[in-house]
C-alpha angles and dihedrals in degrees: 000000000000118000102287098229094056112030140032099225137015118228113203145163146110134117092153116147107157111193119217112254115230126203115218122197129157112211094206097048116111090239130021115256117245112261120239115255113258088220120081129177141185135202120192142176119196136178090227132007102231119184118185091339097312128104112241094188101051088258093306129123123275137203117211139184136180141177129195134188115205126191122219090254096054104264111133139181130187152142132236130187143187141166114258139188119197093163128251115292094206113001093171089061091044094250109145132185124240123281101198138042122203118184122196118193144177126191151146126244124188140163108237090194138326092300108029129068128185125202125180124177148161118224128196111204109203128181129202138190099046120126119253092250093071099056128219121306094185117133145161127245129194115213136190124185130183120191132191113203109204133122083307118035110225126187134186120199134190122186128180134186122182095192103034112193089352087287100117088246124138115234127191123183125184126179144167125203138178135194134186129194107222094183136258089073092298122133127184121204143181134184143174129193141179125218121198120182122182120186122216091245091055103264115138140192128187133178143153129233130199139182144186118200141181123193136184124197123221107185107289091353131080128195116201133181120194142179114218133184144159121224146160131038109025096353096105092052091047091049090052089054099045139010092222089084094054124108116269146170115235131191120201132182116198132185117197134173 
């Protein structure tokens, strides 16, 4: 949810890294290899939908699904959805918050060389289930991500929204993350990000988020456990106002094709 002091509802979402599909075919093989499908999908169950350090389900579980179509030259388009719970702005007046988030996105992913990958995308965060008295909190976000694939995979991300939560606020999010495969299907990861939101009337909120994760693959499935928290700047004030900014441990099981 948006920082309580500045905005009435937090729009949130994402987790959308769409890998570029490659088509492998050896000309001298007796028979052509079967091409990878351009369609990929994910199904996930999590104990808490955390987006950039903040619970999007009021600390309750979430079920999520996504599907992406990727062209041979790296252009992709897809949709991703989850249940959400941002609370009810005015339950006495019958004004309820949304129950579902559906994100549509389009982007381009390309390998710059053997080590570097670039991904740029536009995401439309849309929310459903709220009563008409609340008004829409849908918005667009523009995202750029650069990844270095070495012994440790390191990514930098910049995201910008010029009408955050349909509130005419500017939002800028920057983050850096790293992951390392230790073997036996186990990957360790860490990330830190910084959110800055500036309202049209001059109000401002800033805070950091951080995470440590460990994941283990089981065939098409992956189980991950992560520790998430917000800190610095306005984080203490936000935590006093709502538990959704508190630190937490989250378990997620994902199946992907």
